[in-house]
């Protein structure tokens, strides 16, 4: 083989190696982005009943979707890469469809890894999030209208939500008040709220409890 042929062969080998390196690098970048998406974007997610603490949940969840399949009310979703939730993990949006508080908790029973613990046997002990009264200025009840939509919708009313009478000027109003020790985070109050943007919303419990101004009682 002549020097010219050897040089051409060498260039082809180097080109092939660089192409393989480039492909590997691209795969690495894509994989790194996917890993980041599955670990760093779950702060706002409302998880199914029985979910472990978020870090443990993300470690245990294998993105199988069995909990989504077994939800009889089609409330749960699997997050896609476009959503601000760890990709492939189950969550729900309370404003769209709240958890129906199934007594037999089929979503948790379907979980093969324990990311949704099988130890939860009473749905009233679920800890999906915490309702927070975020917008008293838009709440109809706080403006003197006889609205109790969030209170009526609550499956554990008088324990998780009460209507606290308050005097506002010359008017008596009723403030929706969340009791954190009884709230399951099901989201029925948020779904039922009749203001254009819900005045009461369910947040992940850690997020809600960081803010002392959300009309939440222990």
Coordinates of C-alpha atoms in Angstrom, one line a residue:
X1 CA 0.0 0.0 0.0
X2 CA 1.4 3.4 -1.0
X3 CA 1.9 6.4 1.3
X4 CA -1.1 8.1 -0.3
X5 CA -3.4 5.0 0.3
X6 CA -2.1 4.8 3.9
X7 CA -2.9 8.4 4.5
X8 CA -6.4 8.0 3.1
X9 CA -7.0 5.0 5.3
X10 CA -5.7 6.8 8.4
X11 CA -8.0 9.8 7.7
X12 CA -11.0 7.5 7.3
X13 CA -10.2 5.7 10.6
X14 CA -9.9 9.0 12.4
X15 CA -13.1 10.3 10.8
X16 CA -15.0 7.1 11.8
X17 CA -13.6 7.4 15.4
X18 CA -14.6 11.0 15.6
X19 CA -18.1 10.1 14.3
X20 CA -18.4 7.4 16.9
X21 CA -17.2 9.8 19.6
X22 CA -19.7 12.4 18.4
X23 CA -22.6 9.9 18.5
X24 CA -21.5 8.8 22.0
X25 CA -21.3 12.4 23.2
X26 CA -24.7 13.1 21.8
X27 CA -26.2 10.1 23.5
X28 CA -24.4 11.1 26.7
X29 CA -25.9 14.6 26.5
X30 CA -29.4 13.2 25.8
X31 CA -29.1 10.7 28.7
X32 CA -27.8 13.4 31.0
X33 CA -30.7 15.6 30.1
X34 CA -33.1 12.8 30.7
X35 CA -31.6 12.0 34.1
X36 CA -31.8 15.7 35.1
X37 CA -35.5 15.7 34.0
X38 CA -36.3 12.7 36.1
X39 CA -34.6 14.1 39.3
X40 CA -34.8 17.8 39.2
X41 CA -38.3 18.8 38.1
X42 CA -40.8 17.3 40.6
X43 CA -41.2 20.1 43.1
X44 CA -44.7 21.0 42.0
X45 CA -46.0 17.5 41.4
X46 CA -48.9 16.0 43.2
X47 CA -48.2 12.3 43.6
X48 CA -50.7 9.5 43.9
X49 CA -51.7 8.4 47.4
X50 CA -49.1 6.4 49.2
X51 CA -46.1 8.0 47.5
X52 CA -42.9 7.9 49.4
X53 CA -41.1 11.2 50.2
X54 CA -40.1 12.7 46.9
X55 CA -36.4 11.8 46.8
X56 CA -37.2 8.2 47.8
X57 CA -40.2 8.1 45.4
X58 CA -38.0 9.1 42.4
X59 CA -35.4 6.5 43.3
X60 CA -38.1 3.7 43.6
X61 CA -40.4 4.6 40.7
X62 CA -39.6 2.7 37.5
X63 CA -41.9 4.6 35.3
X64 CA -44.0 1.5 34.5
X65 CA -47.4 3.3 34.5
X66 CA -49.3 0.6 36.2
X67 CA -50.7 3.0 38.8
X68 CA -52.0 5.2 35.9
X69 CA -53.6 2.1 34.3
X70 CA -55.3 1.0 37.5
X71 CA -56.7 4.4 38.4
X72 CA -60.5 3.9 37.8
X73 CA -61.2 7.6 37.2
X74 CA -58.3 8.2 34.8
X75 CA -56.9 11.0 37.0
X76 CA -53.2 10.0 37.0
X77 CA -50.8 11.0 34.2
X78 CA -47.3 10.0 33.3
X79 CA -45.2 13.1 32.9
X80 CA -43.6 13.9 29.5
X81 CA -40.5 15.8 28.9
X82 CA -42.5 19.0 28.2
X83 CA -44.0 19.1 31.7
X84 CA -42.4 20.5 34.9
X85 CA -42.6 17.1 36.5
X86 CA -39.9 14.3 36.6
X87 CA -40.3 12.6 33.2
X88 CA -42.2 9.3 33.2
X89 CA -43.4 9.6 36.8
X90 CA -47.1 9.6 37.8
X91 CA -48.9 12.8 39.0
X92 CA -52.2 14.5 38.8
X93 CA -53.5 18.1 38.3
X94 CA -56.1 18.8 41.0
X95 CA -57.7 21.6 39.1
X96 CA -58.5 19.3 36.2
X97 CA -59.3 16.1 38.1
X98 CA -58.9 15.6 41.8
X99 CA -58.2 12.3 43.5
X100 CA -61.4 10.4 44.1
X101 CA -60.1 8.9 47.4
X102 CA -60.8 5.3 46.5
X103 CA -61.1 3.3 49.6
X104 CA -59.2 0.3 48.2
X105 CA -56.4 2.6 46.8
X106 CA -55.9 0.6 43.6
X107 CA -53.1 2.8 42.2
X108 CA -50.9 2.1 45.3
X109 CA -51.7 -1.6 45.1
X110 CA -50.6 -1.7 41.5
X111 CA -47.1 -0.3 42.2
X112 CA -44.5 -3.1 41.9
X113 CA -41.6 -1.3 43.6
X114 CA -43.1 0.3 46.7
X115 CA -42.7 3.8 45.3
X116 CA -46.4 3.9 46.3
X117 CA -46.4 2.1 49.6
X118 CA -48.7 -0.8 50.2
X119 CA -48.7 0.1 53.8
X120 CA -51.3 2.8 53.3
X121 CA -54.6 1.1 54.1
X122 CA -56.8 4.1 55.0
X123 CA -57.2 6.7 52.2
X124 CA -57.9 9.3 54.9
X125 CA -54.3 8.9 55.9
X126 CA -53.0 9.8 52.5
X127 CA -50.5 12.6 52.1
X128 CA -50.7 13.7 48.5
X129 CA -50.2 17.4 49.3
X130 CA -51.7 20.2 51.3
X131 CA -54.5 22.6 50.4
X132 CA -53.5 26.2 50.8
X133 CA -55.9 29.2 50.7
X134 CA -53.8 31.4 48.4
X135 CA -56.1 34.1 47.2
X136 CA -58.5 35.6 49.8
X137 CA -58.9 38.7 47.6
X138 CA -60.6 36.6 44.9
X139 CA -62.5 34.2 47.2
X140 CA -66.2 34.8 46.9
X141 CA -66.8 33.7 50.5
X142 CA -64.3 36.4 51.7
X143 CA -66.3 39.0 49.7
X144 CA -69.5 38.2 51.6
X145 CA -71.0 35.8 49.1
X146 CA -72.5 32.6 50.4
X147 CA -70.0 30.3 48.7
X148 CA -68.8 27.2 50.4
X149 CA -67.8 25.2 47.3
X150 CA -64.4 24.1 48.7
X151 CA -65.9 23.1 52.0
X152 CA -68.7 21.1 50.5
X153 CA -66.4 19.3 48.2
X154 CA -63.9 18.2 50.9
X155 CA -64.3 14.5 51.7
X156 CA -63.1 15.1 55.2
X157 CA -64.9 18.4 55.8
X158 CA -64.9 19.9 59.4
X159 CA -61.6 18.0 59.8
X160 CA -59.5 19.2 56.8
X161 CA -61.5 22.4 56.0
X162 CA -63.6 24.6 58.2
X163 CA -65.2 28.0 57.4
X164 CA -63.9 30.5 60.0
X165 CA -66.2 33.4 60.7
X166 CA -64.5 36.8 60.5
X167 CA -65.7 40.3 60.7
X168 CA -64.6 42.4 57.7
X169 CA -65.6 46.0 58.3
X170 CA -69.4 45.9 59.0
X171 CA -69.7 42.5 57.3
X172 CA -69.4 39.0 58.6
X173 CA -67.5 36.7 56.1
X174 CA -66.3 33.1 56.2
X175 CA -62.7 32.2 55.5
X176 CA -61.9 28.7 54.2
X177 CA -59.3 27.4 56.7
X178 CA -57.2 24.3 56.1
X179 CA -56.2 22.0 58.9
X180 CA -52.9 20.4 57.8
X181 CA -53.2 17.4 60.2
X182 CA -56.3 16.2 58.4
X183 CA -55.8 17.3 54.8
X184 CA -55.0 14.5 52.4
X185 CA -54.2 16.7 49.4
X186 CA -56.8 15.1 47.3
X187 CA -57.5 18.4 45.5
X188 CA -61.3 18.2 45.6
X189 CA -61.4 21.7 47.1
X190 CA -59.3 23.1 44.3
X191 CA -61.3 21.4 41.6
X192 CA -64.6 22.6 43.1
X193 CA -63.5 26.3 43.6
X194 CA -65.7 28.5 41.3
X195 CA -63.4 31.4 40.9
X196 CA -61.8 31.6 37.4
X197 CA -58.4 30.8 39.0
X198 CA -58.8 28.6 42.1
X199 CA -58.5 30.6 45.3
X200 CA -57.6 27.5 47.1
X201 CA -54.9 25.2 45.6
X202 CA -53.2 22.0 46.6
X203 CA -49.4 22.1 46.8
X204 CA -46.8 19.5 47.7
X205 CA -46.9 19.5 51.4
X206 CA -43.3 20.7 51.9
X207 CA -43.9 23.6 49.6
X208 CA -47.1 24.6 51.3
X209 CA -45.7 24.4 54.8
X210 CA -42.7 26.7 53.9
X211 CA -45.1 29.6 53.6
X212 CA -46.7 30.7 56.8
X213 CA -49.1 33.1 55.1
X214 CA -51.4 30.4 53.5
X215 CA -54.2 30.2 56.1
X216 CA -53.1 26.7 57.2
X217 CA -53.5 25.5 60.7
X218 CA -51.6 22.7 62.3

